[in-house]
Short mmCIF file of C-alpha atoms and ligand atoms in Angstrom, two decimals:
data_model
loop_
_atom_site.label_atom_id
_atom_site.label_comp_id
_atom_site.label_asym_id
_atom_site.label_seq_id
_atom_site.Cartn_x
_atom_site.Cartn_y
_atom_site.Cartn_z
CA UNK O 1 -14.89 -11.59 -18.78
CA UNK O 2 -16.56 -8.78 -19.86
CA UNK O 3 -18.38 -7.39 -16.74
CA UNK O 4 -15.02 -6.36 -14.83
CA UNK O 5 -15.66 -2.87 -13.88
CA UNK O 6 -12.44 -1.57 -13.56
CA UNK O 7 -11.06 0.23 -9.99
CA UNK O 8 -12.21 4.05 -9.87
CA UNK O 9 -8.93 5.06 -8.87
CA UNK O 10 -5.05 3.92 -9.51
CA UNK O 11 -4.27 6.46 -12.04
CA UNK O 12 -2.35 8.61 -10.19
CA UNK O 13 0.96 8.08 -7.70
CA UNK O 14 3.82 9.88 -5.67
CA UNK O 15 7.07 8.07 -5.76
CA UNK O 16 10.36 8.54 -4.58
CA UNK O 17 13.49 8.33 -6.22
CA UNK O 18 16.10 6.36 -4.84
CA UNK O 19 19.03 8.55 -4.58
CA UNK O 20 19.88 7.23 -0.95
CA UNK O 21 18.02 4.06 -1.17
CA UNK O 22 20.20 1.86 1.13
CA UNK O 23 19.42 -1.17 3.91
CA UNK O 24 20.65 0.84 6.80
CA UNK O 25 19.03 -1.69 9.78
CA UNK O 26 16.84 -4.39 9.54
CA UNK O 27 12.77 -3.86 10.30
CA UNK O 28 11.35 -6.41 8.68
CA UNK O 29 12.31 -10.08 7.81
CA UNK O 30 13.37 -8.92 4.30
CA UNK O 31 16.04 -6.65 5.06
CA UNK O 32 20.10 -7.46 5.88
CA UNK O 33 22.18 -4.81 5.97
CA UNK O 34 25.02 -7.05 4.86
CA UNK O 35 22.64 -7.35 1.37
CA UNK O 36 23.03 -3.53 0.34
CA UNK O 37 20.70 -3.20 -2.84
CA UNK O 38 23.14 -1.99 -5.78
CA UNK O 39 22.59 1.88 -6.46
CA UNK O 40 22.40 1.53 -10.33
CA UNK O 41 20.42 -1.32 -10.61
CA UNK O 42 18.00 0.39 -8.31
CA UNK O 43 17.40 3.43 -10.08
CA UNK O 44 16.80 2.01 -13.19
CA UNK O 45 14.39 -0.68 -11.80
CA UNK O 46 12.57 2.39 -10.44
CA UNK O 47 13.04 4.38 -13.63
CA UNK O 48 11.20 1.69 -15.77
CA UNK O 49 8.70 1.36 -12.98
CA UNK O 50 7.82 5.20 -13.62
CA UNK O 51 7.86 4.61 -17.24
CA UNK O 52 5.86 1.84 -17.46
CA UNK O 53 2.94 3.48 -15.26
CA UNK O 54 3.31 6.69 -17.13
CA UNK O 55 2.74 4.71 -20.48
CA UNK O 56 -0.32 3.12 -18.99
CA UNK O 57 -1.07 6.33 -18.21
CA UNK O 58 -1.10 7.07 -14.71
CA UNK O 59 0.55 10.56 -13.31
CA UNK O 60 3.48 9.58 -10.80
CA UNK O 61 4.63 12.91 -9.34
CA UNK O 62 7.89 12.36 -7.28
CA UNK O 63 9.13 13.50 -4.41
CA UNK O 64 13.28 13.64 -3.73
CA UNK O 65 14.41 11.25 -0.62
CA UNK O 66 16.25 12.50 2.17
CA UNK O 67 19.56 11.31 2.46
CA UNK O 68 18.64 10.45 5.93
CA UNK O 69 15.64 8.20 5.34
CA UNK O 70 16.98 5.05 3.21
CA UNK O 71 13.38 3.79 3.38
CA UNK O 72 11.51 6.57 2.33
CA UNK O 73 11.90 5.27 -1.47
CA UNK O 74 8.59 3.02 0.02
CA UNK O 75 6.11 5.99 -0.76
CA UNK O 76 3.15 4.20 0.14
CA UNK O 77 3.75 4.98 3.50
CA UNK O 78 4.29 8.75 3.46
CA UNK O 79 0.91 9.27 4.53
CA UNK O 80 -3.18 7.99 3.71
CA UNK O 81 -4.02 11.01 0.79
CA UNK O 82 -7.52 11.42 -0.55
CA UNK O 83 -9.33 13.40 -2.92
CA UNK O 84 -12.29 15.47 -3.20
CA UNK O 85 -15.01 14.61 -5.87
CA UNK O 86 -13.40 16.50 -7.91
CA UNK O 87 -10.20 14.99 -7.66
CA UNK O 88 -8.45 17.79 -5.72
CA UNK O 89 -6.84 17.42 -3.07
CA UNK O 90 -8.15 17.52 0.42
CA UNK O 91 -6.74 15.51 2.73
CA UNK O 92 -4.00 13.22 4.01
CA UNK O 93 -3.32 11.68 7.64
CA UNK O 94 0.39 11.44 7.65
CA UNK O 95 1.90 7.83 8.69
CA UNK O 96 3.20 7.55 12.32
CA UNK O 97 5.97 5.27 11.77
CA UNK O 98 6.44 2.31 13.99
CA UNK O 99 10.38 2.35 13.70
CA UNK O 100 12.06 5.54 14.66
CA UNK O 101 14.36 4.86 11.48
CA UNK O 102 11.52 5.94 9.38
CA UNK O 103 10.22 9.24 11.36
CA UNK O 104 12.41 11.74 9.70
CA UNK O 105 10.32 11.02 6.41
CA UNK O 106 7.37 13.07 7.33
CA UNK O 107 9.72 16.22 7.37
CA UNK O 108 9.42 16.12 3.80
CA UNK O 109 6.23 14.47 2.95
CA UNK O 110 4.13 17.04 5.28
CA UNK O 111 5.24 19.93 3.05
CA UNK O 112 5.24 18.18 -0.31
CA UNK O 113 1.40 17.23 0.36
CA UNK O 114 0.43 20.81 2.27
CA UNK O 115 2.33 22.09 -0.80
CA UNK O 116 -0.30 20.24 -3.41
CA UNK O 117 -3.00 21.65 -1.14
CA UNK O 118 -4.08 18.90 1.28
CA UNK O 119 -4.77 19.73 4.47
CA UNK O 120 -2.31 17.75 6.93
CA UNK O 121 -3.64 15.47 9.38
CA UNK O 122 -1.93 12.78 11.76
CA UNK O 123 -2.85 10.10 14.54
CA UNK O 124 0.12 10.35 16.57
CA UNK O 125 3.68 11.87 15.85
CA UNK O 126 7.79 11.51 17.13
CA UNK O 127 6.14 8.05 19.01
CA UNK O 128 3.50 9.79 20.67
CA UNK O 129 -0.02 8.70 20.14
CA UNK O 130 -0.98 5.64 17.90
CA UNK O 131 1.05 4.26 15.05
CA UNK O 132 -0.80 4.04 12.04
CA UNK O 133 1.32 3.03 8.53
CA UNK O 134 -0.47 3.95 5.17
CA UNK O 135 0.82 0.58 3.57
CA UNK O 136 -1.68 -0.95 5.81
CA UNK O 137 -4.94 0.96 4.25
CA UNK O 138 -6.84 0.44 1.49
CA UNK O 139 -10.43 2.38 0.52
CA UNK O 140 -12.77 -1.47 -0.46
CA UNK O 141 -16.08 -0.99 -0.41
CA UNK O 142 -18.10 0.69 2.74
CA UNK O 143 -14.63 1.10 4.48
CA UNK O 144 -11.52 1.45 4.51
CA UNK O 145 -9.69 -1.68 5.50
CA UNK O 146 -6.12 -1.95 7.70
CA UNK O 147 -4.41 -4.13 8.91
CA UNK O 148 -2.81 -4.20 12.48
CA UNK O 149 -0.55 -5.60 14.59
CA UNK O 150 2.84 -5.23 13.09
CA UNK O 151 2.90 -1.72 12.25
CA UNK O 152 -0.14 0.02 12.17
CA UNK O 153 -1.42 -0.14 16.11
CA UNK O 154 -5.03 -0.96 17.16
CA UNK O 155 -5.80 2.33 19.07
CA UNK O 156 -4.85 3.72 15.72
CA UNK O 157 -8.14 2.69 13.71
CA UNK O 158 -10.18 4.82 16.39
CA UNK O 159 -8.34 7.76 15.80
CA UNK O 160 -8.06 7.24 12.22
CA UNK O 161 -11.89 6.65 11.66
CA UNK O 162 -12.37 9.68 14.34
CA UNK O 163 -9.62 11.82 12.13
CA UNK O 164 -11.21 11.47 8.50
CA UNK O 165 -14.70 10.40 9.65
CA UNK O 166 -14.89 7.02 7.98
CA UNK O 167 -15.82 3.44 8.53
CA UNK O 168 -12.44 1.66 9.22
CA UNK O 169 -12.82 -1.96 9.09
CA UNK O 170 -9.64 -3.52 11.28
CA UNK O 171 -7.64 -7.03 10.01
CA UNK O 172 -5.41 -8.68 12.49
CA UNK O 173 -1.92 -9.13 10.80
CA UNK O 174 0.10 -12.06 12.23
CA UNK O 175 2.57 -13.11 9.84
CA UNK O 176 5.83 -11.35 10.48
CA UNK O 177 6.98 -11.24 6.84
CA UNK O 178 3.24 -9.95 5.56
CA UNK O 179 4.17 -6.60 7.74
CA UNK O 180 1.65 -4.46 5.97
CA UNK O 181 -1.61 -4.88 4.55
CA UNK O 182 -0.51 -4.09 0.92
CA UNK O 183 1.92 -7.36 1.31
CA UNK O 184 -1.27 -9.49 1.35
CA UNK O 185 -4.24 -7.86 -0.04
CA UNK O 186 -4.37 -6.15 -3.52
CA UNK O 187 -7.89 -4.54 -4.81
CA UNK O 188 -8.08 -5.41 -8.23
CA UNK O 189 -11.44 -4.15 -9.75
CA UNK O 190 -15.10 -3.32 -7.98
CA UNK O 191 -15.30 -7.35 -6.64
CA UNK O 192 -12.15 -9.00 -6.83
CA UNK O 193 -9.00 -8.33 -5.57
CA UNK O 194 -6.05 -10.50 -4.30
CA UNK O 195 -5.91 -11.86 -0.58
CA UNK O 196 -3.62 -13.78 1.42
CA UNK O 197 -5.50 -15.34 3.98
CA UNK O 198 -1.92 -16.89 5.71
CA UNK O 199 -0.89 -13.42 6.12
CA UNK O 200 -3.89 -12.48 9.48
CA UNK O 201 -5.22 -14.03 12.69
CA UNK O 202 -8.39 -16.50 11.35
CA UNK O 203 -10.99 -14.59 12.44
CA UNK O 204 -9.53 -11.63 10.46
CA UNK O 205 -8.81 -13.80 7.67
CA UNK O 206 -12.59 -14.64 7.40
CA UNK O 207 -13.72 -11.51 7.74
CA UNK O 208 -11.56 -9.80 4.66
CA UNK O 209 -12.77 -12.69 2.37
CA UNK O 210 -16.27 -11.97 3.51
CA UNK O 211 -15.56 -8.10 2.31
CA UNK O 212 -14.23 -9.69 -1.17
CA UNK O 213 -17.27 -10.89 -3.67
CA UNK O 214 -14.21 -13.21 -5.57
CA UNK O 215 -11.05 -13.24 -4.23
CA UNK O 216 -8.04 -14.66 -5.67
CA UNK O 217 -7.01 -16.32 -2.90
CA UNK O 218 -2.83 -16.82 -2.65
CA UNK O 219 -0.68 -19.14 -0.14
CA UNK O 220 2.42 -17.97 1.75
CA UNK O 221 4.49 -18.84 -1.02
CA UNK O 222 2.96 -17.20 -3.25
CA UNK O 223 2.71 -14.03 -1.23
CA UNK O 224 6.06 -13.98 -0.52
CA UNK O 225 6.58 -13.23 -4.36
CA UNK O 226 5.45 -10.24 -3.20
CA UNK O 227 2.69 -10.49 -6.47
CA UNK O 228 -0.18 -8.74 -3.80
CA UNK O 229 2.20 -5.61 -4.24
CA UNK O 230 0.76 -4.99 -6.91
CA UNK O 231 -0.47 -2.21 -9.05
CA UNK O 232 -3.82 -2.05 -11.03
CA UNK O 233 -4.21 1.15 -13.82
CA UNK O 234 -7.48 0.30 -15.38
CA UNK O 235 -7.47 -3.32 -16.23
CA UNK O 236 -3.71 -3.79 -16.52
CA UNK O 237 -1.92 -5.47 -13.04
CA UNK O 238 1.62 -4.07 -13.21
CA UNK O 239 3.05 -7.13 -10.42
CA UNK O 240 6.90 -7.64 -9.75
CA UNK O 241 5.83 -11.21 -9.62
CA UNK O 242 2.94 -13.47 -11.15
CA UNK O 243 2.82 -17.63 -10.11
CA UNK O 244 1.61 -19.27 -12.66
CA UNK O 245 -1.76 -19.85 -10.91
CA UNK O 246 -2.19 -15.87 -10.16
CA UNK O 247 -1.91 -15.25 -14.17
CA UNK O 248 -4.36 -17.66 -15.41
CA UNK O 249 -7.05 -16.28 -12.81
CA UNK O 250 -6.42 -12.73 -13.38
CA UNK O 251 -6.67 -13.13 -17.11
CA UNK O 252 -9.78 -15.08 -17.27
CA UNK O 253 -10.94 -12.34 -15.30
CA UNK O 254 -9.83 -9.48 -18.53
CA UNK O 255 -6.68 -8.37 -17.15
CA UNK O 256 -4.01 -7.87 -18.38
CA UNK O 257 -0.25 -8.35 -16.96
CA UNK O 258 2.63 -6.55 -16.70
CA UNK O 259 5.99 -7.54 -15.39
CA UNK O 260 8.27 -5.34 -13.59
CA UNK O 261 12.31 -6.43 -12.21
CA UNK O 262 12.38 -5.14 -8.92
CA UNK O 263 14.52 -7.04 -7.05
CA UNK O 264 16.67 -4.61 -5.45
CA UNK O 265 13.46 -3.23 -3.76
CA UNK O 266 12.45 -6.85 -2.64
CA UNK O 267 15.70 -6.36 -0.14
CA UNK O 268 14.10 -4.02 1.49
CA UNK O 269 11.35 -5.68 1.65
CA UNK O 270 8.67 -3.53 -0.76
CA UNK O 271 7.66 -3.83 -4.69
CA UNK O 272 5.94 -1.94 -6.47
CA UNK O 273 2.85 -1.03 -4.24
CA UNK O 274 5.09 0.34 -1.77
CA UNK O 275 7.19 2.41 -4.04
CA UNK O 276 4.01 4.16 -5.17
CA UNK O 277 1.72 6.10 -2.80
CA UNK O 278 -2.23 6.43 -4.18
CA UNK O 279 -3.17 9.92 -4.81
CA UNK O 280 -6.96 9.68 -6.69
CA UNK O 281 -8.98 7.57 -3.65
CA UNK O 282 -12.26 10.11 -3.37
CA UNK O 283 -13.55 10.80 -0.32
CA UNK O 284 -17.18 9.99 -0.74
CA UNK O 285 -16.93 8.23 -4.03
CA UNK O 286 -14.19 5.34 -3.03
CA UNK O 287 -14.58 5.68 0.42
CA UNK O 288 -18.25 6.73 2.18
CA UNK O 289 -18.27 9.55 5.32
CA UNK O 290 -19.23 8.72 8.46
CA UNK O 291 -20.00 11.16 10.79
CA UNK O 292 -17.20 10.93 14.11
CA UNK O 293 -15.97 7.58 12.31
CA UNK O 294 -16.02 3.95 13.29
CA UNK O 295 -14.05 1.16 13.78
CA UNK O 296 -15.53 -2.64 13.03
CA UNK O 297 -13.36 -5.35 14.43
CA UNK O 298 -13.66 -8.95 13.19
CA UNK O 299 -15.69 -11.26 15.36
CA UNK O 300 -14.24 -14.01 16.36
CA UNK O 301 -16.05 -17.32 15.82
N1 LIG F 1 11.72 -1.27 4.64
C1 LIG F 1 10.40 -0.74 4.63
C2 LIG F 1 9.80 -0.91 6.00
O1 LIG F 1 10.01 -1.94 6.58
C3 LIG F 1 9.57 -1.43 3.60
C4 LIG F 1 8.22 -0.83 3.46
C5 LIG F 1 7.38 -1.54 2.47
N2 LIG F 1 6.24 -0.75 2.18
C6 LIG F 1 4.99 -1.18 2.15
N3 LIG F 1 4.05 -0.35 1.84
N4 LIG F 1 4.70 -2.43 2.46
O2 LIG F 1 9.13 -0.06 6.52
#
């Protein structure tokens, strides 16, 4: 209990307020446009979500949404941002959206983060080059892990690793509902963090529990909860969703857990991972250069 050594980063977000949050067309298994998410209840599931990681806290800057993105409340995937050592800014590879419906987003994010002083960088743009969706990356250990296959493409890990000069370490996603990496895989301190093995091909499966000293392993059902969208500040798991099971580990482990209603965010098929976008992974500290990059794909066996 007491040797969790908490996550270096996770103390600071961008989010997006949903002013023109609405299920406009249907991209993932979650979504019906004849389910519209109610506008009220919305913004004041997101409102408490911003309060709550404030009082923990974290800094959430936020961004406004374009009226013509509906999605674009899912800040996660504005774009990869890291840090310099000294926690300033330096760089972020915009997402190339899969879906057309979600292109327009950049518009806004590409000046919001040149703006804070990043330097912009992208793999592909307007379906031209690779896709490659932020929700599918997380900085874990000597790498930084995405997943591919729904939305993020496989030629995009080469150009990612070649863009930021990194070691990207590439997991299969097959299950349809498990879109993105942050649906099924949650870093929760230096060694642990949630996986959901259902959600990739087996070899990839393998392979991320092999990255994971002790992972708290979750079935489909359980993943569909959506409790691997998760948010860690420090020791405390802020998780739309906890199964029974999920609690007990995590707080033999010395966290602590918070529960957020975010249902009208679940139609759209995102909690609150996806609603927040990372801004405090350090290049070099979280995530180690390597010189032209490198992509390690999972064996299979
Ligand atoms: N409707 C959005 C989409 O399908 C949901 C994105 C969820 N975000 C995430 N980081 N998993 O693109």
């Amino acid at each position: 209990m007491g040797d969790l050594v908490e996550l270096s980063w996770g103390r600071q977000y961008l989010a997006v307020e949903p002013t023109a949050y609405r299920i406009d067309y249907a991209i993932n298994p979650f979504m019906d446009p004849a389910d519209q998410p109610d506008p009220a209840r919305a913004s004041e599931q997101w409102q408490v979500m911003v309060h709550v990681l404030r009082a923990l806290g974290a800094r959430v800057d936020v961004l406004a949404q374009r009226p013509d993105s509906p999605d674009m409340v899912y800040a996660m995937n504005l774009g990869l941002a890291l840090a310099d050592e000294a926690g300033r800014p330096e760089q972020v590879v915009l997402s190339h959206m899969r879906y057309a419906e979600r292109r327009a987003e950049r518009r806004s994010a590409g000046p919001w983060f040149a703006a804070q002083g990043y330097a912009v960088r992208q793999v592909g743009v307007d379906g031209v080059g690779p896709c490659f969706e932020a929700g599918d990356a997380f900085a874990w250990g000597d790498a930084l892990v995405v997943g591919y296959g729904p939305r993020t493409e496989e030629l995009g890990l080469k150009a990612l690793a070649a863009e930021i000069g990194v070691r990207v370490r590439g997991v299969r996603i097959t299950h349809p509902a498990m879109y993105h990496l942050d649906l099924a895989f949650c870093p929760l301190d230096d060694r642990r963090a949630i996986v959901c093995p259902a959600a990739f091909d087996e070899p990839s499966a393998q392979a991320l529990l092999d990255l994971v000293p002790e992972p708290l392993v979750i079935d489909e059902a359980e993943a569909l909860t959506f409790c691997a969208n998760s948010v860690v500040v420090g020791r405390t798991v802020v998780m739309p969703a906890c199964p029974p099971r999920v609690r007990a580990q995590l707080e033999a482990w010395g966290f602590e857990v918070v529960l957020l209603e975010l249902g009208e965010f679940h139609k759209g098929g995102g909690s609150v991972r996806c609603l927040t976008n990372p801004l405090d992974v350090v290049i070099g500290r979280d995530l180690p250069s390597v010189a032209g990059g490198e992509v390690v794909l999972p064996r299979p066996r």
